Each structure stands twice: as structure tokens, then as C-alpha cells.
CSV table of C-alpha atoms and ligand atoms in Angstrom, one decimal:
chain,number,residue,atom,x,y,z
A,1,MET,CA,-9.9,-14.8,12.5
A,2,ALA,CA,-6.5,-16.5,12.9
A,3,THR,CA,-3.8,-15.2,10.6
A,4,VAL,CA,-5.1,-13.0,7.8
A,5,VAL,CA,-3.2,-11.1,5.0
A,6,LEU,CA,-4.7,-8.0,3.5
A,7,VAL,CA,-3.3,-7.1,0.1
A,8,GLY,CA,-4.0,-4.5,-2.5
A,9,VAL,CA,-5.3,-5.9,-5.8
A,10,GLN,CA,-4.6,-3.0,-8.1
A,11,TRP,CA,-1.9,-0.2,-8.1
A,12,GLY,CA,-2.4,0.7,-4.4
A,13,ASP,CA,-4.7,3.2,-2.9
A,14,GLU,CA,-7.6,0.7,-2.8
A,15,GLY,CA,-8.7,1.8,0.7
A,16,LYS,CA,-6.6,-0.7,2.7
A,17,GLY,CA,-6.4,1.7,5.6
A,18,LYS,CA,-10.2,1.6,6.2
A,19,ALA,CA,-10.4,-2.2,5.6
A,20,THR,CA,-7.5,-2.8,8.0
A,21,ASP,CA,-9.1,-0.5,10.5
A,22,PHE,CA,-12.4,-2.4,10.1
A,23,LEU,CA,-10.9,-5.9,10.4
A,24,ALA,CA,-8.6,-4.8,13.2
A,25,ALA,CA,-11.5,-4.9,15.5
A,26,LYS,CA,-11.2,-8.7,15.3
A,27,ALA,CA,-7.4,-8.9,15.5
A,28,ASP,CA,-5.0,-8.9,18.5
A,29,PHE,CA,-2.0,-8.1,16.4
A,30,ILE,CA,-1.7,-5.8,13.3
A,31,VAL,CA,1.4,-6.0,11.3
A,32,ARG,CA,2.7,-3.8,8.5
A,33,TYR,CA,5.0,-6.0,6.4
A,34,GLN,CA,6.6,-3.9,3.6
A,35,GLY,CA,6.9,-0.5,2.0
A,36,GLY,CA,7.5,2.7,3.9
A,37,ASN,CA,6.2,6.2,4.0
A,38,ASN,CA,5.4,6.0,0.3
A,39,ALA,CA,2.1,4.6,1.5
A,40,GLY,CA,-0.6,6.7,3.1
A,41,HIS,CA,-3.8,5.5,4.8
A,42,THR,CA,-6.7,7.7,5.5
A,43,VAL,CA,-8.9,6.4,8.3
A,44,VAL,CA,-12.0,8.3,9.5
A,45,VAL,CA,-13.2,7.5,13.0
A,46,GLY,CA,-16.3,9.4,14.0
A,47,ASP,CA,-15.6,13.0,12.9
A,48,GLU,CA,-11.8,12.6,13.0
A,49,GLU,CA,-9.6,11.9,10.1
A,50,PHE,CA,-6.2,10.2,10.6
A,51,ARG,CA,-3.5,10.0,8.0
A,52,LEU,CA,-1.0,7.3,8.6
A,53,HIS,CA,2.1,6.5,6.6
A,54,VAL,CA,4.1,4.0,8.6
A,55,ILE,CA,2.2,2.9,11.7
A,56,PRO,CA,-0.5,0.3,11.1
A,57,SER,CA,-3.9,1.8,11.2
A,58,GLY,CA,-4.8,-0.7,13.9
A,59,ILE,CA,-3.2,1.7,16.3
A,60,LEU,CA,-6.5,3.6,16.4
A,61,HIS,CA,-8.0,0.7,18.2
A,62,LYS,CA,-7.2,0.5,21.9
A,63,ASP,CA,-5.5,-2.7,23.2
A,64,LYS,CA,-4.2,-3.9,19.8
A,65,THR,CA,-0.6,-4.7,19.4
A,66,CYS,CA,0.9,-3.0,16.3
A,67,ILE,CA,4.0,-4.2,14.6
A,68,ILE,CA,6.2,-2.5,12.0
A,69,GLY,CA,7.8,-5.6,10.4
A,70,ASN,CA,11.3,-6.3,9.2
A,71,GLY,CA,10.1,-5.9,5.5
A,72,VAL,CA,9.3,-2.2,6.1
A,73,VAL,CA,11.8,0.6,5.4
A,74,ILE,CA,11.6,3.3,8.0
A,75,ASP,CA,12.3,7.0,7.7
A,76,PRO,CA,12.7,7.8,11.4
A,77,ALA,CA,11.9,11.5,11.0
A,78,VAL,CA,8.5,10.5,9.6
A,79,LEU,CA,7.9,7.8,12.2
A,80,VAL,CA,8.8,10.1,15.1
A,81,ALA,CA,6.5,12.8,13.7
A,82,GLU,CA,3.7,10.3,13.3
A,83,ILE,CA,4.1,9.0,16.8
A,84,ARG,CA,4.1,12.5,18.2
A,85,GLY,CA,1.0,13.5,16.1
A,86,LEU,CA,-1.0,10.5,17.3
A,87,GLU,CA,0.0,11.0,20.9
A,88,GLN,CA,-1.1,14.6,20.8
A,89,ARG,CA,-4.5,13.3,19.7
A,90,GLY,CA,-4.7,10.9,22.5
A,91,VAL,CA,-3.7,7.7,20.7
A,92,GLN,CA,-1.6,5.4,23.0
A,93,MET,CA,1.7,4.0,21.6
A,94,ALA,CA,2.4,1.5,24.4
A,95,ARG,CA,1.5,-1.4,22.0
A,96,LEU,CA,3.7,-0.3,19.1
A,97,PHE,CA,6.8,-2.5,18.3
A,98,ILE,CA,9.3,-2.1,15.5
A,99,SER,CA,11.4,-4.9,14.1
A,100,GLU,CA,15.1,-4.7,14.8
A,101,ARG,CA,15.7,-6.0,11.3
A,102,ALA,CA,13.7,-3.2,9.5
A,103,HIS,CA,16.0,-1.0,7.4
A,104,LEU,CA,16.4,2.7,7.7
A,105,ILE,CA,15.7,5.4,5.1
A,106,LEU,CA,18.5,8.0,5.3
A,107,PRO,CA,18.6,11.5,3.7
A,108,TYR,CA,21.0,10.2,1.0
A,109,HIS,CA,18.3,7.8,-0.1
A,110,ARG,CA,15.8,10.6,-0.6
A,111,LEU,CA,18.5,12.6,-2.5
A,112,TRP,CA,19.3,9.5,-4.6
A,113,ASP,CA,15.6,8.9,-5.4
A,114,ALA,CA,15.3,12.5,-6.6
A,115,VAL,CA,18.5,12.7,-8.7
A,116,GLU,CA,17.8,9.3,-10.3
A,117,GLU,CA,14.3,10.4,-11.3
A,118,GLU,CA,15.8,13.6,-12.7
A,119,ARG,CA,18.3,11.6,-14.7
A,120,LYS,CA,15.6,9.4,-16.1
A,121,GLY,CA,13.7,12.5,-17.4
A,122,LYS,CA,10.8,11.4,-19.5
A,123,GLY,CA,11.3,7.8,-18.5
A,124,LYS,CA,11.0,8.5,-14.8
A,125,ILE,CA,9.1,6.1,-12.6
A,126,GLY,CA,7.1,8.8,-10.9
A,127,THR,CA,8.2,7.7,-7.4
A,128,THR,CA,7.1,9.3,-4.2
A,129,ARG,CA,10.7,10.5,-3.8
A,130,ARG,CA,10.7,9.3,-0.3
A,131,GLY,CA,13.9,7.3,-0.8
A,132,ILE,CA,12.1,3.9,-0.9
A,133,GLY,CA,13.8,2.4,-3.9
A,134,PRO,CA,17.3,3.4,-2.8
A,135,ALA,CA,16.7,2.1,0.8
A,136,TYR,CA,15.7,-1.3,-0.6
A,137,SER,CA,18.7,-1.1,-3.1
A,138,ASP,CA,21.1,-0.7,-0.1
A,139,LYS,CA,19.3,-3.6,1.7
A,140,ALA,CA,19.9,-5.9,-1.3
A,141,ALA,CA,23.4,-4.6,-1.8
A,142,ARG,CA,24.1,-5.4,1.9
A,143,THR,CA,25.1,-1.8,2.7
A,144,GLY,CA,21.8,-0.9,4.4
A,145,ILE,CA,21.5,0.1,8.1
A,146,ARG,CA,18.9,-1.5,10.3
A,147,MET,CA,17.0,-0.5,13.4
A,148,VAL,CA,19.2,-2.7,15.4
A,149,ASP,CA,22.2,-0.7,14.2
A,150,LEU,CA,20.5,2.6,14.8
A,151,VAL,CA,20.1,1.9,18.5
A,152,ASN,CA,23.8,0.9,18.9
A,153,LYS,CA,25.5,4.3,18.6
A,154,GLU,CA,29.0,3.0,17.8
A,155,VAL,CA,27.8,0.6,15.1
A,156,PHE,CA,25.6,3.3,13.6
A,157,ARG,CA,28.4,5.8,13.5
A,158,GLY,CA,30.6,3.4,11.6
A,159,LEU,CA,28.0,2.3,9.1
A,160,LEU,CA,26.9,5.9,8.5
A,161,ARG,CA,30.5,7.0,7.9
A,162,GLU,CA,31.0,4.3,5.3
A,163,ASN,CA,27.7,5.0,3.6
A,164,VAL,CA,28.0,8.8,3.5
A,165,ASP,CA,31.6,8.6,2.0
A,166,CYS,CA,30.5,6.2,-0.7
A,167,LYS,CA,27.2,8.0,-1.5
A,168,ASN,CA,28.9,11.4,-1.6
A,169,ALA,CA,31.5,10.2,-4.1
A,170,TYR,CA,28.6,8.8,-6.2
A,171,PHE,CA,26.5,12.0,-6.0
A,172,GLU,CA,29.4,14.1,-7.0
A,173,ARG,CA,30.9,12.1,-9.7
A,174,VAL,CA,27.9,10.5,-11.3
A,175,TYR,CA,25.2,13.0,-10.8
A,176,GLY,CA,27.0,16.2,-10.1
A,177,ALA,CA,24.8,16.6,-7.1
A,178,GLU,CA,25.2,18.1,-3.7
A,179,ARG,CA,26.8,16.2,-0.8
A,180,VAL,CA,25.1,15.1,2.3
A,181,SER,CA,26.5,16.0,5.7
A,182,PHE,CA,27.7,13.1,8.0
A,183,ALA,CA,27.6,15.3,11.1
A,184,GLU,CA,24.0,16.5,10.5
A,185,ILE,CA,22.7,13.0,9.8
A,186,LEU,CA,24.5,11.6,12.8
A,187,SER,CA,23.1,14.1,15.2
A,188,ALA,CA,19.5,13.8,13.9
A,189,TYR,CA,19.6,10.0,13.9
A,190,GLU,CA,21.1,9.8,17.4
A,191,GLU,CA,18.1,11.7,18.6
A,192,TYR,CA,15.7,9.4,16.7
A,193,ALA,CA,17.5,6.4,18.2
A,194,ASP,CA,16.8,7.8,21.7
A,195,ILE,CA,13.1,8.2,20.9
A,196,LEU,CA,12.6,5.0,19.0
A,197,GLY,CA,14.8,2.6,20.9
A,198,LYS,CA,12.1,1.5,23.3
A,199,TYR,CA,9.9,0.2,20.5
A,200,VAL,CA,12.7,-1.9,18.8
A,201,THR,CA,12.5,-5.6,19.4
A,202,ASP,CA,12.5,-9.1,17.8
A,203,THR,CA,9.0,-8.8,16.4
A,204,ALA,CA,9.2,-12.1,14.5
A,205,LEU,CA,9.6,-13.9,17.8
A,206,MET,CA,6.6,-11.9,19.2
A,207,LEU,CA,4.5,-13.0,16.3
A,208,HIS,CA,5.6,-16.6,16.5
A,209,ARG,CA,4.5,-16.7,20.1
A,210,ALA,CA,1.2,-14.9,19.3
A,211,ILE,CA,0.3,-17.3,16.6
A,212,ALA,CA,1.2,-20.3,18.8
A,213,ALA,CA,-1.0,-18.9,21.5
A,214,GLY,CA,-3.9,-18.7,19.0
A,215,LYS,CA,-4.0,-14.9,18.7
A,216,ASN,CA,-5.6,-13.2,15.7
A,217,VAL,CA,-3.1,-11.6,13.5
A,218,LEU,CA,-3.8,-9.2,10.6
A,219,LEU,CA,-0.9,-8.6,8.2
A,220,GLU,CA,-1.4,-5.4,6.3
A,221,GLY,CA,0.3,-4.8,3.0
A,222,ALA,CA,0.9,-1.4,1.5
A,223,GLN,CA,0.7,-0.5,-2.2
A,224,GLY,CA,-0.8,-3.2,-4.4
A,225,THR,CA,-0.2,-6.3,-6.5
A,226,LEU,CA,0.6,-4.3,-9.7
A,227,LEU,CA,3.3,-2.3,-7.8
A,228,ASP,CA,5.0,-5.5,-6.6
A,229,ILE,CA,8.7,-5.6,-7.6
A,230,ASP,CA,8.3,-9.2,-9.1
A,231,HIS,CA,4.7,-9.3,-10.3
A,232,GLY,CA,3.8,-5.7,-11.0
A,233,THR,CA,4.2,-3.5,-14.1
A,234,TYR,CA,8.0,-3.4,-13.8
A,235,PRO,CA,9.8,-1.0,-13.8
A,236,PHE,CA,6.9,1.1,-12.8
A,237,VAL,CA,6.6,-0.5,-9.5
A,238,THR,CA,7.7,0.0,-5.9
A,239,SER,CA,10.8,-1.8,-4.6
A,240,SER,CA,9.2,-4.2,-2.2
A,241,THR,CA,6.8,-7.2,-2.2
A,242,PRO,CA,3.2,-6.1,-1.4
A,243,THR,CA,1.8,-9.5,-2.6
A,244,ALA,CA,0.8,-12.1,0.0
A,245,GLY,CA,4.2,-13.9,-0.2
A,246,GLY,CA,5.7,-10.7,1.0
A,247,ALA,CA,3.8,-11.0,4.3
A,248,CYS,CA,5.8,-14.1,5.2
A,249,LEU,CA,9.1,-12.4,4.4
A,250,GLY,CA,8.3,-9.0,5.8
A,251,ALA,CA,6.8,-10.3,9.1
A,252,GLY,CA,9.1,-13.3,9.7
A,253,ILE,CA,6.4,-16.1,9.6
A,254,GLY,CA,6.2,-19.2,7.5
A,255,PRO,CA,3.6,-19.6,4.7
A,256,ARG,CA,1.7,-22.3,6.6
A,257,ALA,CA,0.9,-19.7,9.4
A,258,ILE,CA,-1.4,-17.9,7.0
A,259,ASP,CA,-5.1,-18.9,7.0
A,260,THR,CA,-6.8,-16.4,4.8
A,261,VAL,CA,-5.8,-13.9,2.2
A,262,ILE,CA,-8.1,-10.9,1.4
A,263,GLY,CA,-7.7,-8.7,-1.6
A,264,ILE,CA,-8.8,-5.1,-1.5
A,265,ALA,CA,-10.0,-3.6,-4.8
A,266,LYS,CA,-11.6,-0.3,-5.6
A,267,ALA,CA,-14.9,-0.6,-7.5
A,268,TYR,CA,-13.0,1.1,-10.3
A,269,THR,CA,-9.3,1.5,-10.9
A,270,THR,CA,-6.7,4.2,-10.1
A,271,ARG,CA,-3.0,4.6,-10.5
A,272,VAL,CA,-0.5,7.3,-9.6
A,273,GLY,CA,2.9,7.7,-11.2
A,274,GLU,CA,3.8,6.6,-14.7
A,275,GLY,CA,3.2,3.3,-16.6
A,276,PRO,CA,0.5,1.7,-18.7
A,277,PHE,CA,-3.1,1.5,-17.5
A,278,PRO,CA,-5.4,-0.3,-20.0
A,279,THR,CA,-8.8,0.9,-18.6
A,280,GLU,CA,-7.8,4.5,-18.0
A,281,LEU,CA,-10.5,7.1,-18.7
A,282,HIS,CA,-9.0,10.2,-20.3
A,283,ASP,CA,-12.3,12.0,-20.5
A,284,GLU,CA,-14.6,14.0,-18.3
A,285,LEU,CA,-15.8,10.9,-16.6
A,286,GLY,CA,-12.3,10.1,-15.4
A,287,LYS,CA,-12.1,13.6,-13.9
A,288,GLU,CA,-15.6,13.2,-12.3
A,289,ILE,CA,-14.6,9.9,-10.6
A,290,ARG,CA,-11.3,11.5,-9.4
A,291,ASP,CA,-13.3,14.4,-7.8
A,292,LYS,CA,-16.1,12.3,-6.3
A,293,GLY,CA,-13.7,9.7,-5.0
A,294,ARG,CA,-11.2,12.3,-3.8
A,295,GLU,CA,-8.6,10.6,-5.8
A,296,PHE,CA,-5.5,12.6,-4.7
A,297,GLY,CA,-2.5,10.9,-3.1
A,298,THR,CA,-2.5,10.8,0.7
A,299,THR,CA,1.3,11.0,0.6
A,300,THR,CA,2.1,13.3,-2.3
A,301,GLY,CA,-1.2,14.9,-3.1
A,302,ARG,CA,-0.8,13.9,-6.8
A,303,PRO,CA,-4.0,13.5,-8.8
A,304,ARG,CA,-4.7,9.8,-9.4
A,305,ARG,CA,-5.4,8.5,-12.9
A,306,CYS,CA,-8.9,6.8,-12.9
A,307,GLY,CA,-10.5,4.1,-15.0
A,308,TRP,CA,-12.9,1.2,-15.2
A,309,PHE,CA,-12.7,-1.9,-13.0
A,310,ASP,CA,-10.3,-4.4,-14.6
A,311,ALA,CA,-11.2,-8.0,-14.0
A,312,VAL,CA,-8.0,-9.2,-15.8
A,313,ILE,CA,-6.0,-7.5,-13.0
A,314,ALA,CA,-8.4,-8.9,-10.3
A,315,ARG,CA,-7.9,-12.5,-11.7
A,316,TYR,CA,-4.2,-12.0,-11.9
A,317,ALA,CA,-4.1,-10.7,-8.3
A,318,ALA,CA,-6.3,-13.7,-7.2
A,319,ARG,CA,-3.7,-16.1,-8.7
A,320,ILE,CA,-0.5,-14.3,-7.4
A,321,ASN,CA,-1.9,-13.8,-3.9
A,322,GLY,CA,-4.1,-16.9,-3.6
A,323,LEU,CA,-7.1,-14.6,-2.7
A,324,ASP,CA,-9.9,-16.1,-0.6
A,325,TYR,CA,-12.1,-13.0,-0.6
A,326,LEU,CA,-12.4,-9.6,-2.1
A,327,CYS,CA,-13.2,-6.3,-0.3
A,328,VAL,CA,-14.7,-3.9,-2.8
A,329,THR,CA,-14.2,-0.3,-1.7
A,330,LYS,CA,-15.8,3.0,-2.8
A,331,LEU,CA,-18.8,1.6,-4.5
A,332,ASP,CA,-20.7,4.8,-3.5
A,333,VAL,CA,-18.4,6.8,-5.9
A,334,LEU,CA,-20.1,5.1,-8.9
A,335,THR,CA,-23.6,6.4,-8.0
A,336,GLY,CA,-25.0,8.5,-10.9
A,337,ILE,CA,-23.0,7.0,-13.7
A,338,PRO,CA,-25.6,5.7,-16.1
A,339,ARG,CA,-23.5,3.0,-17.8
A,340,LEU,CA,-20.7,1.2,-16.0
A,341,ARG,CA,-18.1,-0.9,-17.7
A,342,ILE,CA,-16.0,-3.8,-16.4
A,343,CYS,CA,-13.0,-5.0,-18.4
A,344,ARG,CA,-13.3,-8.8,-18.7
A,345,GLY,CA,-10.3,-9.5,-21.0
A,346,TYR,CA,-7.5,-8.0,-23.0
A,347,ARG,CA,-7.4,-8.4,-26.8
A,348,TRP,CA,-3.9,-8.4,-28.2
A,349,GLY,CA,-2.8,-9.5,-31.7
A,350,GLY,CA,-6.3,-10.7,-32.6
A,351,GLU,CA,-6.7,-13.0,-29.5
A,352,GLU,CA,-7.9,-12.6,-25.9
A,353,LEU,CA,-5.0,-13.1,-23.5
A,354,GLU,CA,-5.2,-15.4,-20.5
A,355,GLY,CA,-2.4,-14.0,-18.4
A,356,PHE,CA,-1.4,-10.5,-17.5
A,357,PRO,CA,1.4,-9.4,-19.8
A,358,ALA,CA,4.9,-8.9,-18.5
A,359,SER,CA,5.9,-6.8,-21.5
A,360,LEU,CA,4.9,-3.1,-21.1
A,361,ASP,CA,4.7,-2.8,-24.9
A,362,CYS,CA,2.2,-5.5,-25.0
A,363,LEU,CA,0.2,-4.2,-22.0
A,364,SER,CA,0.1,-0.7,-23.6
A,365,ALA,CA,-1.2,-2.2,-26.8
A,366,CYS,CA,-3.8,-4.4,-25.2
A,367,GLU,CA,-7.4,-3.4,-26.0
A,368,PRO,CA,-9.8,-3.9,-23.1
A,369,VAL,CA,-12.8,-6.0,-23.8
A,370,TYR,CA,-15.7,-4.4,-21.9
A,371,GLU,CA,-19.0,-5.6,-20.5
A,372,ASP,CA,-21.5,-2.8,-20.0
A,373,LEU,CA,-23.8,-2.8,-16.9
A,374,PRO,CA,-26.5,-0.4,-15.9
A,375,GLY,CA,-25.7,2.1,-13.2
A,376,TRP,CA,-27.8,3.4,-10.3
A,377,ASP,CA,-28.8,6.8,-8.9
A,378,GLU,CA,-29.3,6.1,-5.3
A,379,ALA,CA,-26.8,7.3,-2.7
A,380,LEU,CA,-25.3,4.3,-0.9
A,381,GLY,CA,-23.8,5.9,2.2
A,382,GLU,CA,-26.5,4.6,4.6
A,383,VAL,CA,-26.8,1.0,3.2
A,384,ARG,CA,-25.5,-1.7,5.6
A,385,ARG,CA,-26.9,-4.8,4.1
A,386,LEU,CA,-26.2,-6.3,0.6
A,387,GLU,CA,-29.9,-6.8,0.0
A,388,ASP,CA,-30.6,-3.1,0.5
A,389,LEU,CA,-28.3,-2.1,-2.3
A,390,PRO,CA,-30.0,-1.1,-5.6
A,391,VAL,CA,-30.3,-4.2,-7.8
A,392,GLN,CA,-27.9,-2.7,-10.3
A,393,ALA,CA,-25.2,-2.2,-7.6
A,394,ARG,CA,-25.7,-5.8,-6.5
A,395,ARG,CA,-25.4,-7.0,-10.1
A,396,TYR,CA,-22.2,-5.0,-10.5
A,397,LEU,CA,-20.7,-6.6,-7.4
A,398,GLU,CA,-21.8,-10.1,-8.6
A,399,ARG,CA,-20.2,-9.6,-11.9
A,400,ILE,CA,-16.9,-8.4,-10.3
A,401,ALA,CA,-16.9,-11.6,-8.1
A,402,GLU,CA,-17.8,-13.9,-11.1
A,403,LEU,CA,-15.1,-12.4,-13.4
A,404,SER,CA,-12.5,-12.3,-10.7
A,405,GLY,CA,-13.3,-15.8,-9.4
A,406,VAL,CA,-13.3,-14.5,-5.8
A,407,PRO,CA,-16.3,-14.0,-3.5
A,408,VAL,CA,-16.9,-10.5,-2.0
A,409,LEU,CA,-16.6,-10.2,1.7
A,410,LEU,CA,-16.9,-6.5,2.4
A,411,VAL,CA,-18.2,-3.6,0.5
A,412,GLY,CA,-17.2,0.0,1.3
A,413,VAL,CA,-20.0,2.7,0.8
A,414,GLY,CA,-18.3,5.7,2.4
A,415,THR,CA,-15.2,6.8,4.2
A,416,ARG,CA,-16.4,6.2,7.8
A,417,ARG,CA,-15.6,3.0,9.6
A,418,GLU,CA,-19.3,2.0,9.9
A,419,GLN,CA,-20.0,2.6,6.1
A,420,THR,CA,-19.2,-1.0,5.4
A,421,ILE,CA,-21.5,-3.8,4.2
A,422,VAL,CA,-20.5,-7.2,5.5
A,423,CYS,CA,-21.5,-9.8,2.8
A,424,ARG,CA,-20.6,-13.0,4.6
A,425,ASP,CA,-19.5,-13.8,8.1
A,426,VAL,CA,-16.2,-15.6,8.0
A,427,PHE,CA,-14.6,-14.4,11.2
B,501,LIG,P1,8.2,4.5,-4.7
B,501,LIG,O1,7.5,3.5,-4.0
B,501,LIG,O2,8.2,5.9,-4.1
B,501,LIG,O3,9.5,4.1,-5.2
B,501,LIG,O4,7.3,4.7,-6.1
B,501,LIG,C1,7.2,3.7,-7.1
B,501,LIG,C2,5.9,3.7,-7.7
B,501,LIG,O5,4.9,3.2,-6.8
B,501,LIG,C3,5.3,5.0,-8.2
B,501,LIG,O6,4.5,4.8,-9.3
B,501,LIG,C4,4.5,5.5,-7.0
B,501,LIG,O7,3.5,6.4,-7.4
B,501,LIG,C5,3.9,4.1,-6.6
B,501,LIG,N1,3.5,4.1,-5.2
B,501,LIG,C6,4.2,4.0,-4.1
B,501,LIG,N2,3.5,3.9,-3.0
B,501,LIG,C7,2.2,4.0,-3.4
B,501,LIG,C8,1.0,4.0,-2.7
B,501,LIG,O8,0.9,3.9,-1.5
B,501,LIG,N3,-0.1,4.1,-3.4
B,501,LIG,C9,-0.1,4.2,-4.8
B,501,LIG,N4,1.0,4.2,-5.5
B,501,LIG,C10,2.2,4.1,-4.8
């Protein structure tokens, strides 16, 4: 397997948790490299459902080392609750490590996220309000607080004092908002430091040694290509780098260490939050897909917007990430839809575009060019081999691969770990 990066192709929620969990069986190390508890992975093992926000889903496999990389922003309240919840269900934490360089999310980040969304009103991003953007803003502004600072009480106290004073002045004068309490944050975060301290280490060095020793490493991105701060539908994006380049930054490895990049795409498209979505279905079918696919956010419970598969996005993601393979998830959700559509291009100003537009005005005005394909009625949940899929489902997958220019590696046909078709043996 060597070193593999797993990235979302669309706007997140592609089913990366299940794919990570499936591929983790072959990995020794599983690394989360960006984002925070804005992400949510649902993994079903046997009859048990696990919802993870920060810890890599590889933790559900025994004997795997799980790393929360330096590119992640950590809300320690959420992480501690996640650790406790998993421990209560018998999941071992002995192989969990957290980068000392990962930045913290603090209560003033959550407040800042909320007041900034309120200020934007109609123009809001539709964030998860978990304080993600503000935490990355502080990181870039060089006023952030890292895990290495959290576990040094004196350093933490000083940094917190400075930040709370500055943020409170800002909350009061700019937003007319409430203040946050230095004493309350300090006491809560000192407790978190006591709990999390034992996990904090130089994870980049650990990974370097693992790769040098020939271990298999799976780097797991959260969100997706179109939520990337550089390459996504800015400003309706998250504040980190989910694309494959972000794996190097967020884990602390060089680009040459990466052997394979796998993109995860749903068999259709979804999006939460605001922003343009060319293949969105505003009709009953959109609602039907949302209900059948249980398209409600793992983190916020918000209904996801649903639409047809968009091969323009898949080709763009293939270029930006250097995709070697695609995992197509939730194919079973499309059963029973008589006519399926795939968007093969965008028409804008009388011509078909080659790239994915940076201008949101342009993207909103793009007209999808569709290809129609016949659907199928058979339930797919028990299918384990490509050749056992209905011929229409195979044709649908083939067309996705042709239009994306990327071969399909895995196909998801249900929520359970074993409901996966392996199309080619690469590992
Ligand atoms: P933030 O990451 O909370 O700042 O939210 C910014 C945008 O990214 C919003 O449109 C969110 O809905 C979206 N977003 C963040 N995390 C996820 C995710 O895990 N899945 C899907 N959308 C997400």
C-alpha cells in the first residue's frame, strides 16, 4: 500500500469515513491532515454505528496507529468527549497520537464564527459554527495556540491572556457581542491539557520513521476539493487544504513520500451550506435522493442539497489532486431512478468550458450539459463483484470513469464495511 492519500472529490460528505475504514485494514498508520470537528464520519461496523469528528476512523481497527496531524485544528472539548465515548464502547486509545504543532480551537473562535456569520446575514458562508475559520485565521495571523503550548501551563496562560484581551476588545467594539471569560477557559483547558498531554508528540518525526521503515500510511482528508481554501468555490469553502497537497503540509511529509492518491466521490453530488451548485436538483427527486441517501450532516444535522454527478468537478479534482483512482460511494442510493444524468460539461456564454470557473457569477450562470443513462431497479446491497452489478449500473460507473479520466477502484453499495465492491487489486 505504501503512502496513500484519500481526498474528497466534491463538497465533502462523500463517504470518506467508510472508505478510510475499509482501506485502513491495509494500513499501519492512519493520519488526519486538516480540518477539525466541522467534519463528521459515520462508520458502521457490524451492527454498531460510530460517529467520529476528529479522530481518524482507523481507530476502529485494532493495532493501527492513528495520528491527528499538525494541519488539524483541535477543539479539545470535542476530542476529549470523542476519546471518552470510544473508550466506553471498548475502543483502545493506546495508538492515538496528536501533533504538538496542531492548533487549538478556543471558545472565542466559536463565538467569532457565529458573530461573523450573523454580520454577513444573507451573504453568510453557512459554516458549521465550530470556530474552524477563526482558528485557522489565528494560525495565519501568528496568534494561534498550539497543542505544544496547551501542555505547558505557563506558556498557555500567557498566550490565552493576550488572546482573550484582544478578542474581547474586538467582540465588544466591532460586534457589540458578549465577552469570553479568561478564568473559565483557563480552568477548562488546563483540565484538557491533563487528559490530552499523553497523546501529544512530534508526529511528523513518527511518520518519517514509519515511511522509512516501509510501513503503510493512509492520509485521510476531511471535507473535499471544492471546499479547499485555494481551489474550492471561494469564499464558500472551509479554511484549510483538503486537497492532496494539504496532506504533505498537514502531516509533515514531503510530496515524494506519496505513492497513490485516491479520490472519493459520491455517485451523485451533495453540498451543505451556501454557494453555487450547477447540477443541484430542486425537485422531488432531489428530496428522494436526500431521504434515501440519509443526506443530513453528521455534524450539524443540516439537510444536504442533492444533485446529479458532475464530471466537470471530477475532472477538476483529478487535476488538482493528481488522482490515481476513484472510489464511488452510495451507488445503491440511485436504484429505482429510471433515468440518470451525468453532467459532462458546462456551457457558458455559448461555449463549453474546459476549466472549473473561479468566478462564482460564472459558475452560477453555467448550464450543465447532461448525458442521460438508463437506471436500474435491482437492490445493490448484496453485490460484491463488479460483474454482478446490473448492466446499467456498470455502464454508469464506466461513464463516470471515462468522463473523469480516472479508473474506479472501489464502489460502495451500502453503509456497512463489507458492502464494498473492489474493482481492481492495487494494494
Ligand atoms: P466551516 O468549515 O465550518 O468553516 O464551514 C465552511 C463551509 O464548509 C460550509 O459550507 C460548511 O457547510 C462546509 N463544510 C465544512 N465541513 C464540512 C464537511 O465535513 N462536510 C461538508 N461540508 C462541510
